[in-house]
mmCIF file of N, CA and C in Angstrom:
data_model
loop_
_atom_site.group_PDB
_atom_site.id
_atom_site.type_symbol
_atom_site.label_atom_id
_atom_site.label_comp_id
_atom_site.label_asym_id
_atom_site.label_seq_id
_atom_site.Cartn_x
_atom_site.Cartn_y
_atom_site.Cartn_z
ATOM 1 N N UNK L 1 -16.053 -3.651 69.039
ATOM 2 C CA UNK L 1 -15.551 -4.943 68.619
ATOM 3 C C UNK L 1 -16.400 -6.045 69.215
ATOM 4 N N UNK L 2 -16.505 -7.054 68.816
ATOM 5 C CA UNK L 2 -16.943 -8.471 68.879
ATOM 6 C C UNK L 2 -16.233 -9.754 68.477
ATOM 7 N N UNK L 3 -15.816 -10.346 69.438
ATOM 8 C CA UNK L 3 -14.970 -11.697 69.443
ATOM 9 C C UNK L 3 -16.164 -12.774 69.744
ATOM 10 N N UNK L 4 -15.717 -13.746 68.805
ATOM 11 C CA UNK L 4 -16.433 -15.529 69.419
ATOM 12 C C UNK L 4 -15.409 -16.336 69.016
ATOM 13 N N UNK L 5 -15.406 -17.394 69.094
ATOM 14 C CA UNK L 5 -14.418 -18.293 69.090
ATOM 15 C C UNK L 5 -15.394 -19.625 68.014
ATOM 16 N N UNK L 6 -14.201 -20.240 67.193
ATOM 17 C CA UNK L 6 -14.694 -21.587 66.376
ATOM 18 C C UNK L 6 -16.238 -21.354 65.913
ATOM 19 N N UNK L 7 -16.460 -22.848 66.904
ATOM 20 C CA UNK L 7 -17.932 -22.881 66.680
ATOM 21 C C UNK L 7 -19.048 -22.214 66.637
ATOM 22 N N UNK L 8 -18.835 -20.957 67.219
ATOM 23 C CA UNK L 8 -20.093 -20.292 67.344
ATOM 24 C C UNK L 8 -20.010 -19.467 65.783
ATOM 25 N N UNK L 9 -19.816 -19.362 64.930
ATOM 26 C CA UNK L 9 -19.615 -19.070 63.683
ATOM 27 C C UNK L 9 -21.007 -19.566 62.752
ATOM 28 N N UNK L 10 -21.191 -20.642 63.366
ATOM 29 C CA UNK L 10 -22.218 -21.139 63.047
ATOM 30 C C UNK L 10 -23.809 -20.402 63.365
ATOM 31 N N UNK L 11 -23.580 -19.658 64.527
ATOM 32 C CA UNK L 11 -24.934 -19.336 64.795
ATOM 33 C C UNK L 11 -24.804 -17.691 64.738
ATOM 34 N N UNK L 12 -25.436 -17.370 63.467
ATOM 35 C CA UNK L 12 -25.711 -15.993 62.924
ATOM 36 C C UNK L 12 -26.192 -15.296 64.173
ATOM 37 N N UNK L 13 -27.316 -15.308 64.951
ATOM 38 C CA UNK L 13 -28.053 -14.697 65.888
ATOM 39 C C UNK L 13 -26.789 -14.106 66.852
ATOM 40 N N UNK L 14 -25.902 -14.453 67.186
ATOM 41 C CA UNK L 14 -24.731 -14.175 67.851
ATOM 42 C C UNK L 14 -24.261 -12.882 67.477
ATOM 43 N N UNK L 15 -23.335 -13.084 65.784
ATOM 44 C CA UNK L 15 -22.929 -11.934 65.074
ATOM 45 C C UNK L 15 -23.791 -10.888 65.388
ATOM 46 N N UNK L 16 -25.063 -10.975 64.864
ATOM 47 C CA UNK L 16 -26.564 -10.030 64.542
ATOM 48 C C UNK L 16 -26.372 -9.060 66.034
ATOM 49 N N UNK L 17 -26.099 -9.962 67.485
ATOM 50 C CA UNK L 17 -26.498 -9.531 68.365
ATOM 51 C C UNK L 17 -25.068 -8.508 68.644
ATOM 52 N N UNK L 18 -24.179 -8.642 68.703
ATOM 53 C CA UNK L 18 -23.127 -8.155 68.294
ATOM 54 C C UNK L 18 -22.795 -6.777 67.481
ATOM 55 N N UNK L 19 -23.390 -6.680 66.525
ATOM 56 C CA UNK L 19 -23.446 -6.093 65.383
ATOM 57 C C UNK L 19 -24.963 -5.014 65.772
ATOM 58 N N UNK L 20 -26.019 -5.428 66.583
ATOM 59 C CA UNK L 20 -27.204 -4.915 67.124
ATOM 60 C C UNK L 20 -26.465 -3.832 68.370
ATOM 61 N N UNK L 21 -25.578 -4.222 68.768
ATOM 62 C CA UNK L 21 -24.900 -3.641 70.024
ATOM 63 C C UNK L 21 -24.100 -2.379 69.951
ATOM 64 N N UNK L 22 -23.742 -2.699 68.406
ATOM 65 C CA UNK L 22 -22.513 -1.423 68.486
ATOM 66 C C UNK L 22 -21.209 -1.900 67.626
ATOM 67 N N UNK L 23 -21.121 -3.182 67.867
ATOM 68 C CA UNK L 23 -19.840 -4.310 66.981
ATOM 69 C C UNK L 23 -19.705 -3.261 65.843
ATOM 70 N N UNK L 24 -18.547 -3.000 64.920
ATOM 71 C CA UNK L 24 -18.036 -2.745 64.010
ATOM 72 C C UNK L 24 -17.353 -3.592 63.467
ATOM 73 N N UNK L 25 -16.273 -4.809 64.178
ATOM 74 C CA UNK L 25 -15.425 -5.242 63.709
ATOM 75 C C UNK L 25 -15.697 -6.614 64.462
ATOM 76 N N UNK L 26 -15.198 -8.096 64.255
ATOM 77 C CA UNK L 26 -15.866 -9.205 64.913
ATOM 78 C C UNK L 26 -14.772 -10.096 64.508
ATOM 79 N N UNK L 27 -13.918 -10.660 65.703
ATOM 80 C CA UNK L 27 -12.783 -10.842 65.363
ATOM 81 C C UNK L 27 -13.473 -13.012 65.913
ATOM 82 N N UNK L 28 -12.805 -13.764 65.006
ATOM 83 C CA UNK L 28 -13.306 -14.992 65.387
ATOM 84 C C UNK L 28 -11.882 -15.843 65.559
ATOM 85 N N UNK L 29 -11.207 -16.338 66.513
ATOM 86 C CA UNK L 29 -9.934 -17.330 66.473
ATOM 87 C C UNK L 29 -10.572 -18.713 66.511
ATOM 88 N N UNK L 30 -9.917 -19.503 65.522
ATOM 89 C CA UNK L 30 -10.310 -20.692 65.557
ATOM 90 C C UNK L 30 -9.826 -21.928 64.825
ATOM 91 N N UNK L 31 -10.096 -23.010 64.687
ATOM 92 C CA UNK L 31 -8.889 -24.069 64.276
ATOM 93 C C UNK L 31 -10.260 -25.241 63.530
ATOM 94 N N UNK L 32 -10.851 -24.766 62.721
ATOM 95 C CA UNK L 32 -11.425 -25.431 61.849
ATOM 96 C C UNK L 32 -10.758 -27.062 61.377
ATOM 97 N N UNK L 33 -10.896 -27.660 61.208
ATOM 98 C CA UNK L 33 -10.194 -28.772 60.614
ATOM 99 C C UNK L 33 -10.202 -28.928 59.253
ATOM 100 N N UNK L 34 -9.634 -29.871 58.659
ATOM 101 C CA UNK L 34 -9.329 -29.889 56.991
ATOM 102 C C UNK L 34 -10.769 -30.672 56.450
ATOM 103 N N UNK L 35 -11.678 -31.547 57.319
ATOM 104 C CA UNK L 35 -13.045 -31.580 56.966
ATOM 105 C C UNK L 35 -13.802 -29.912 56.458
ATOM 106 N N UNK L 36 -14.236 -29.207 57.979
ATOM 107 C CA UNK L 36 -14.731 -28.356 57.503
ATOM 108 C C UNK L 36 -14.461 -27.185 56.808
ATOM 109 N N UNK L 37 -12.996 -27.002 57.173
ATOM 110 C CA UNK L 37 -12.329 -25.700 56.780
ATOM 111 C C UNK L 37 -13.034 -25.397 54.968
ATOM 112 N N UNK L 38 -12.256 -26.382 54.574
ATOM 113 C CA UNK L 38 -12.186 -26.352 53.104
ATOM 114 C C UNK L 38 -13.938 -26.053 52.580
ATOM 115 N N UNK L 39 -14.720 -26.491 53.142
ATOM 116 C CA UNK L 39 -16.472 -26.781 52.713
ATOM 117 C C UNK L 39 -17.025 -25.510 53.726
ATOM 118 N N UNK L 40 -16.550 -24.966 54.905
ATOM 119 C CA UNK L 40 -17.151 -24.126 55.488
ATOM 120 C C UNK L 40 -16.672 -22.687 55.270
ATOM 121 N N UNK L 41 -15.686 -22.723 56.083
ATOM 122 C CA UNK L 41 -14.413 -21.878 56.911
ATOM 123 C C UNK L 41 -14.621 -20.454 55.675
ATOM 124 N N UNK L 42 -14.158 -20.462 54.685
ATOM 125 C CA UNK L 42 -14.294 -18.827 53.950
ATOM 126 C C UNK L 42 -15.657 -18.262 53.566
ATOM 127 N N UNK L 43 -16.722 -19.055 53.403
ATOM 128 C CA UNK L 43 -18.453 -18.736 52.960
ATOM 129 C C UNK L 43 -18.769 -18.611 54.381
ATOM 130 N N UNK L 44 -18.504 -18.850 55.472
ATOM 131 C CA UNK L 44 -19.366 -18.312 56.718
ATOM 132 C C UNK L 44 -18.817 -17.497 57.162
ATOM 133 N N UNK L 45 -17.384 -17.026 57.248
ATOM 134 C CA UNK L 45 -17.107 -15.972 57.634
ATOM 135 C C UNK L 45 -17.500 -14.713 56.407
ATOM 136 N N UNK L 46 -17.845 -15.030 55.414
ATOM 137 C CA UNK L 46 -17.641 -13.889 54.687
ATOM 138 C C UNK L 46 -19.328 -13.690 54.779
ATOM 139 N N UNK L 47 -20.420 -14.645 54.697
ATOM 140 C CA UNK L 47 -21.363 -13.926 54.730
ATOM 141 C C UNK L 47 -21.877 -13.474 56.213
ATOM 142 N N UNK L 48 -21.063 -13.771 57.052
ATOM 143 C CA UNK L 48 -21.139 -13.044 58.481
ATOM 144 C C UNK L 48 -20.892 -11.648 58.548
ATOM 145 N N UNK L 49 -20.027 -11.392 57.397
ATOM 146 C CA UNK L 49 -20.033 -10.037 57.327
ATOM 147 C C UNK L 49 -21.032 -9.403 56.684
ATOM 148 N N UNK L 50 -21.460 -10.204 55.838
ATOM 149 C CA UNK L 50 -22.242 -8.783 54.628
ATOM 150 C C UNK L 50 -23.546 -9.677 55.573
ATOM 151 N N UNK L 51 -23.851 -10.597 56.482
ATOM 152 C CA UNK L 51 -25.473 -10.285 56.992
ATOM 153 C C UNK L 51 -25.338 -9.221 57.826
ATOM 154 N N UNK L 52 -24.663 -8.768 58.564
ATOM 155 C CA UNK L 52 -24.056 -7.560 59.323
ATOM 156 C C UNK L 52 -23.501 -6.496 59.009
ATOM 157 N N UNK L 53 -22.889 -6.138 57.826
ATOM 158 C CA UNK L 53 -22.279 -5.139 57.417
ATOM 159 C C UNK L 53 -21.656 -4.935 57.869
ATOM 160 N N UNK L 54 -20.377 -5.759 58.566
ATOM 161 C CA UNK L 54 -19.494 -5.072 59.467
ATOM 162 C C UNK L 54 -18.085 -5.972 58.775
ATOM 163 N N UNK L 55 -17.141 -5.345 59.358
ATOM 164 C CA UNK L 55 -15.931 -6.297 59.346
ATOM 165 C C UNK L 55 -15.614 -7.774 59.803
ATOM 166 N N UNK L 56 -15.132 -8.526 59.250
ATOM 167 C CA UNK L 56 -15.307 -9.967 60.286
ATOM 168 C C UNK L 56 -13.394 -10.038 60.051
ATOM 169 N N UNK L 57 -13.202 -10.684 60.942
ATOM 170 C CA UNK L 57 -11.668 -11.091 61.012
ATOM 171 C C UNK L 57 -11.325 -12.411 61.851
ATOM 172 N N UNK L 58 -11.011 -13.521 60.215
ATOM 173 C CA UNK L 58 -11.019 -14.764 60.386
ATOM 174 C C UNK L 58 -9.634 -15.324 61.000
ATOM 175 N N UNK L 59 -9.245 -15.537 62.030
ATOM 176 C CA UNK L 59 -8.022 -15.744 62.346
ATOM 177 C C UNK L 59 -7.518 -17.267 63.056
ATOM 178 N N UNK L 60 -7.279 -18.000 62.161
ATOM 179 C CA UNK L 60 -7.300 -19.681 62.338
ATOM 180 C C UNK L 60 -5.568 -20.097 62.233
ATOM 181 N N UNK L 61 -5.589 -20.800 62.869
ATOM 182 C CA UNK L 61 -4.542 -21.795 63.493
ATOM 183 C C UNK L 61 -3.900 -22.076 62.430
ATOM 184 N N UNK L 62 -2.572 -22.772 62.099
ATOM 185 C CA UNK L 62 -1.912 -23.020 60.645
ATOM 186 C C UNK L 62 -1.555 -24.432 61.018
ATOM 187 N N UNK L 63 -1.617 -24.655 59.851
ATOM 188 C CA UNK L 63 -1.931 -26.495 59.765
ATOM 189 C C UNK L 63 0.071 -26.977 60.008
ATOM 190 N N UNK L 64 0.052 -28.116 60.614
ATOM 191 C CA UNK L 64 0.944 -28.505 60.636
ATOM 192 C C UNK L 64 0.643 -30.029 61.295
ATOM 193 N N UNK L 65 0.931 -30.234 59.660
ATOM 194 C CA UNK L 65 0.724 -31.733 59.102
ATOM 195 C C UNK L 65 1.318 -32.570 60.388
ATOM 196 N N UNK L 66 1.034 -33.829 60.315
ATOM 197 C CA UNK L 66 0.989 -35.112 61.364
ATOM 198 C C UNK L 66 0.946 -34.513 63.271
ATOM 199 N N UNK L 67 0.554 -33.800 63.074
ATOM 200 C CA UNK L 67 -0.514 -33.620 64.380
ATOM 201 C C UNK L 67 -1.836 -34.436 64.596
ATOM 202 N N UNK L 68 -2.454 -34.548 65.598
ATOM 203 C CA UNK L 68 -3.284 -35.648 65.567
ATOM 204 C C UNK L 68 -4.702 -34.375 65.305
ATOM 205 N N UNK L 69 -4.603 -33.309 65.104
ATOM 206 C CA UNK L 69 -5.730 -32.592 64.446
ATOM 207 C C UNK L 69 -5.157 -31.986 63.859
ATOM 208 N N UNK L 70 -5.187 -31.582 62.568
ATOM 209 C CA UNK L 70 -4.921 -30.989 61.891
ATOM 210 C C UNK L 70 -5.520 -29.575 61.328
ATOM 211 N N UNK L 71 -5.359 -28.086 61.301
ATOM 212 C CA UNK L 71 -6.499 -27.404 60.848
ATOM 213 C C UNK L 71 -6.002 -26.680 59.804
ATOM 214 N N UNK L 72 -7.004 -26.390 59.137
ATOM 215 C CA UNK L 72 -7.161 -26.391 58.157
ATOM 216 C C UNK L 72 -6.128 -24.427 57.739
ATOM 217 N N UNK L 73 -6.487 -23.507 58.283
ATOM 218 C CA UNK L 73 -5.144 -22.101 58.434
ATOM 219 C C UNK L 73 -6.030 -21.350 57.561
ATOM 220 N N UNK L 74 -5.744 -20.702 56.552
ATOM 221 C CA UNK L 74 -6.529 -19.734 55.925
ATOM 222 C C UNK L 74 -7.167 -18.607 55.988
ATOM 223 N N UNK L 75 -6.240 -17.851 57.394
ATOM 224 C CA UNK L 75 -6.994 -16.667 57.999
ATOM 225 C C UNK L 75 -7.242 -15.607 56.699
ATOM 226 N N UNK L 76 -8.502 -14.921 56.978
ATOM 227 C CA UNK L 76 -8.930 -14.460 56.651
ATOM 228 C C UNK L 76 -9.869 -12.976 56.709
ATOM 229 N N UNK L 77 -9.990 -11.673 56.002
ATOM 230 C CA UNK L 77 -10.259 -10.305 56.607
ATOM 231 C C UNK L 77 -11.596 -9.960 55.398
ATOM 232 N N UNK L 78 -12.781 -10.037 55.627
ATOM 233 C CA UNK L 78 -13.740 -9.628 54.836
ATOM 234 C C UNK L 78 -14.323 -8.101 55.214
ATOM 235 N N UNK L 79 -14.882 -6.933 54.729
ATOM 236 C CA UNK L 79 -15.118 -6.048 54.890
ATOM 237 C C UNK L 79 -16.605 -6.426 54.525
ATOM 238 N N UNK L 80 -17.287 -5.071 55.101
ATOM 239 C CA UNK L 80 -18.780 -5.097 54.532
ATOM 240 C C UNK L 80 -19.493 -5.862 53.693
ATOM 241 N N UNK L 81 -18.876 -5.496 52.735
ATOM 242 C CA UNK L 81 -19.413 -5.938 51.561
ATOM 243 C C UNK L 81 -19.055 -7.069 51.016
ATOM 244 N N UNK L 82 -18.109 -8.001 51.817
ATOM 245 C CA UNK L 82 -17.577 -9.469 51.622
ATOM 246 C C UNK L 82 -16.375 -9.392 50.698
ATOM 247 N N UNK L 83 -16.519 -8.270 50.931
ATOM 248 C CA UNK L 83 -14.872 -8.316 49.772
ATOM 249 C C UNK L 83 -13.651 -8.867 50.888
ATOM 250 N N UNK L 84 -12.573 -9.733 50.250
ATOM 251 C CA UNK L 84 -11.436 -9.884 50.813
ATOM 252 C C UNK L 84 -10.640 -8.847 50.864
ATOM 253 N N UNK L 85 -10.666 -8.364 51.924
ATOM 254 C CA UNK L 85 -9.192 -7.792 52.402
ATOM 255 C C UNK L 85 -7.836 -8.066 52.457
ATOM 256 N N UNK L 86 -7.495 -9.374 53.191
ATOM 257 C CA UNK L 86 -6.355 -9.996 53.265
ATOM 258 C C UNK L 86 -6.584 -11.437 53.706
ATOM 259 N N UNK L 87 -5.761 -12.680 52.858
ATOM 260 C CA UNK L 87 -6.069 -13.668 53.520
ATOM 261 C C UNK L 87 -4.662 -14.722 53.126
ATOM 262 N N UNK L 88 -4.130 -15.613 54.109
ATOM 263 C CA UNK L 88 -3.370 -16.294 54.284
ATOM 264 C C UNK L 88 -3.572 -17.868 53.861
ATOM 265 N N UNK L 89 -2.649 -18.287 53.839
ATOM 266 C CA UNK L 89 -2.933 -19.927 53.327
ATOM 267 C C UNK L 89 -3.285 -20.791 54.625
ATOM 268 N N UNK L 90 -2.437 -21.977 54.665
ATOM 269 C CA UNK L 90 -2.058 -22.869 55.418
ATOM 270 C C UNK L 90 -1.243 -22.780 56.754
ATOM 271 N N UNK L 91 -0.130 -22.125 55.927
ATOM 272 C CA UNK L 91 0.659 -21.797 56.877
ATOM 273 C C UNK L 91 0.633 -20.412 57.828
ATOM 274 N N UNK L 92 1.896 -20.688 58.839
ATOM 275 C CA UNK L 92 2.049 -19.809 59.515
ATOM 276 C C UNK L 92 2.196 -18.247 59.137
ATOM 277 N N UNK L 93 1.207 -17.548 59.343
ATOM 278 C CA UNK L 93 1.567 -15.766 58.793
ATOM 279 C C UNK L 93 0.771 -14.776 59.637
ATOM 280 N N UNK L 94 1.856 -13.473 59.045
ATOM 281 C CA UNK L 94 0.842 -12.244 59.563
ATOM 282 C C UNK L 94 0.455 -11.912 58.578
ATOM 283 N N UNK L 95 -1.042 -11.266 58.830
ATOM 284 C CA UNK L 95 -1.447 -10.838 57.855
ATOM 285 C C UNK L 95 -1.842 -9.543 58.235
ATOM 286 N N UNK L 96 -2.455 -8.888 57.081
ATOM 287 C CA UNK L 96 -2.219 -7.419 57.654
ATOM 288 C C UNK L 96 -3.498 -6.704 57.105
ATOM 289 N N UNK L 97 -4.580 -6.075 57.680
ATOM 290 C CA UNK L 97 -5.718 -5.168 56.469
ATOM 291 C C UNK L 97 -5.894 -3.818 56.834
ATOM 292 N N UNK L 98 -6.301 -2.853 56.274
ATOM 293 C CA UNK L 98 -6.949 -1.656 56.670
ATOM 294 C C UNK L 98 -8.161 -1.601 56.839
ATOM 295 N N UNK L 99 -8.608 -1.234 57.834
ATOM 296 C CA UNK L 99 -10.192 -1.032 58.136
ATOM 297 C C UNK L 99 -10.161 0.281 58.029
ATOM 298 N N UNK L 100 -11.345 0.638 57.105
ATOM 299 C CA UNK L 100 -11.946 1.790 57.277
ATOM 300 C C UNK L 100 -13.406 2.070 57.582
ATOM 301 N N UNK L 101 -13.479 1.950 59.113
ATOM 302 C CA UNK L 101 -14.759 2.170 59.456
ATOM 303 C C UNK L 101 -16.040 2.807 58.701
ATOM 304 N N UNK L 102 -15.198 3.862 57.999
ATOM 305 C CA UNK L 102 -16.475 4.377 57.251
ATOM 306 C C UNK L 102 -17.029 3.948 56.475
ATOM 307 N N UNK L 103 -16.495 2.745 56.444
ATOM 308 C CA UNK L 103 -16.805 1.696 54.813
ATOM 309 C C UNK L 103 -17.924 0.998 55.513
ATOM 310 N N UNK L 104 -18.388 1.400 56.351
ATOM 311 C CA UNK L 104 -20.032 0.316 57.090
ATOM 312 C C UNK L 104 -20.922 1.327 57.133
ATOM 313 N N UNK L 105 -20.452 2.904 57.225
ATOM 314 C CA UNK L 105 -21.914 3.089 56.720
ATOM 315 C C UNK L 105 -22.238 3.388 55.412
ATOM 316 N N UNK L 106 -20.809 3.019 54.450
ATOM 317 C CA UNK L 106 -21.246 3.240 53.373
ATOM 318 C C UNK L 106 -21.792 2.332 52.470
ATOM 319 N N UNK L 107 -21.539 1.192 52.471
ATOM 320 C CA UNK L 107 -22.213 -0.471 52.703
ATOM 321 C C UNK L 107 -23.365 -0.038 53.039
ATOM 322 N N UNK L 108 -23.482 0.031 54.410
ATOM 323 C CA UNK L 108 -25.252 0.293 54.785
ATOM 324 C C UNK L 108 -26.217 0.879 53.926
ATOM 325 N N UNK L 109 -25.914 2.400 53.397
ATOM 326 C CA UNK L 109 -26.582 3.313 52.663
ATOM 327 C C UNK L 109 -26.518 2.437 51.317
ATOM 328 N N UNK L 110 -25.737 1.930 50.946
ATOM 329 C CA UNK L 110 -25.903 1.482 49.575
ATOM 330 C C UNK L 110 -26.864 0.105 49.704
ATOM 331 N N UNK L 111 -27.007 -0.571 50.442
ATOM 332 C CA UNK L 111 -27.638 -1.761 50.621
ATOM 333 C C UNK L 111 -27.860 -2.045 51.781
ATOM 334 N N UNK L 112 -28.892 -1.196 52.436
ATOM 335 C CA UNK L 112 -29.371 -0.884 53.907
ATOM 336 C C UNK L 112 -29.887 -2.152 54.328
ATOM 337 N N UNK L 113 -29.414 -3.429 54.049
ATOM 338 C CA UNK L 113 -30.550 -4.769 54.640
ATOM 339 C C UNK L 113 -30.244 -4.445 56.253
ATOM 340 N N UNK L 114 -28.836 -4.265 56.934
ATOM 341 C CA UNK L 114 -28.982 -3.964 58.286
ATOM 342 C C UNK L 114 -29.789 -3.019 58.580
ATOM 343 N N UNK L 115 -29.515 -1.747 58.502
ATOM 344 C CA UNK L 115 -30.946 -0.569 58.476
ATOM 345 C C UNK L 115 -31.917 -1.044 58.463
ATOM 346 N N UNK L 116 -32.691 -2.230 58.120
ATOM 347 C CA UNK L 116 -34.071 -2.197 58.117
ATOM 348 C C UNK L 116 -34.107 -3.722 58.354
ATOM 349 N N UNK L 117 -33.603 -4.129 59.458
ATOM 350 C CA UNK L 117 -34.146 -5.513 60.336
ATOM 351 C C UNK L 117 -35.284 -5.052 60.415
ATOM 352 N N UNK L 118 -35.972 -6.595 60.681
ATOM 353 C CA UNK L 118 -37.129 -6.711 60.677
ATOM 354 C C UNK L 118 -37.961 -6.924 62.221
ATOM 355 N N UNK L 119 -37.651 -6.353 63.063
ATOM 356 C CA UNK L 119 -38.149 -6.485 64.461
ATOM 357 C C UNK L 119 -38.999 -6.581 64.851
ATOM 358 N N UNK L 120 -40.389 -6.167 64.240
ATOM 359 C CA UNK L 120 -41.382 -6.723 64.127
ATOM 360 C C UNK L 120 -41.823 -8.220 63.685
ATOM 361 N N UNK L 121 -41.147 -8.531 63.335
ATOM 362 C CA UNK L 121 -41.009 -10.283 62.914
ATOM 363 C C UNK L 121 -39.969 -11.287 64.267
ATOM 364 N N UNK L 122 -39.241 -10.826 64.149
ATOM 365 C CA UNK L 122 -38.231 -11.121 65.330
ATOM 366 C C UNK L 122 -37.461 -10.340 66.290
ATOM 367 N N UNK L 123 -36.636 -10.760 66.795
ATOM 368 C CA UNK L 123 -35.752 -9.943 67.740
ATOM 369 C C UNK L 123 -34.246 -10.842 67.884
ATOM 370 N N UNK L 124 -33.809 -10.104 68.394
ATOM 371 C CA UNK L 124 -32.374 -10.846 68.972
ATOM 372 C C UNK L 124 -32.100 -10.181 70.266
ATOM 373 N N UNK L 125 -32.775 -10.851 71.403
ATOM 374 C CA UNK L 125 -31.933 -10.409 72.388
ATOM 375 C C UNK L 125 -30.773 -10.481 72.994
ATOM 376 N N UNK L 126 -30.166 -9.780 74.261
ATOM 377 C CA UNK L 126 -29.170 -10.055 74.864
ATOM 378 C C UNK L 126 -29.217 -11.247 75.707
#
């Protein structure tokens, strides 16, 4: 597993390193606001998964209006291949998915882009 929090969502090299380590599953808590949520919040978690092939699990705060921040809620469960698993609105919920691990190396074999980083070009260290 691999946890980050909010902001770091933003910086792929993180996931990658994560996901370089052993990560299968990459759990992110966080409280996006109704700026970015709506324009960010479901396209970065989902292609966090398929640049990684792994599970990502979006798990954000539920909005409750006239607070002096407001966020935006919408947790969210992408698998490999960016497919939705399970995802919540606004409000307060559980949500619930099945992971099936084996579904990353079968992702992989079908569309090996993780299999064949390019390390000779770059790296990601620890």
């Amino acid at each position: 597993m691999g946890a980050a929090i909010c902001f770091d969502v933003r910086f792929p090299e993180l996931f990658r390193s994560m996901a370089v380590r052993g990560a299968k599953v990459i759990f992110l808590p966080a409280q996006f606001n109704m700026a970015t949520g709506p324009a960010h919040w479901a396209e970065t978690l989902k292609i966090r998964a398929v640049d990684n092939e792994l599970f990502f699990v979006g798990a954000s705060a539920a909005r409750y209006e006239g607070f002096d921040y407001e966020c935006w809620g919408h947790s969210v469960v992408y698998d490999p291949f960016g497919i939705e698993l399970a995802a919540a609105d606004e409000t307060e919920q559980l949500l619930f998915a099945d992971l099936d691990l084996g579904r990353i190396d079968e992702v992989r074999a079908q569309l090996p882009t993780f299999l064949h980083l390019r390390r000779d070009v770059y790296t990601v260290t620890e």
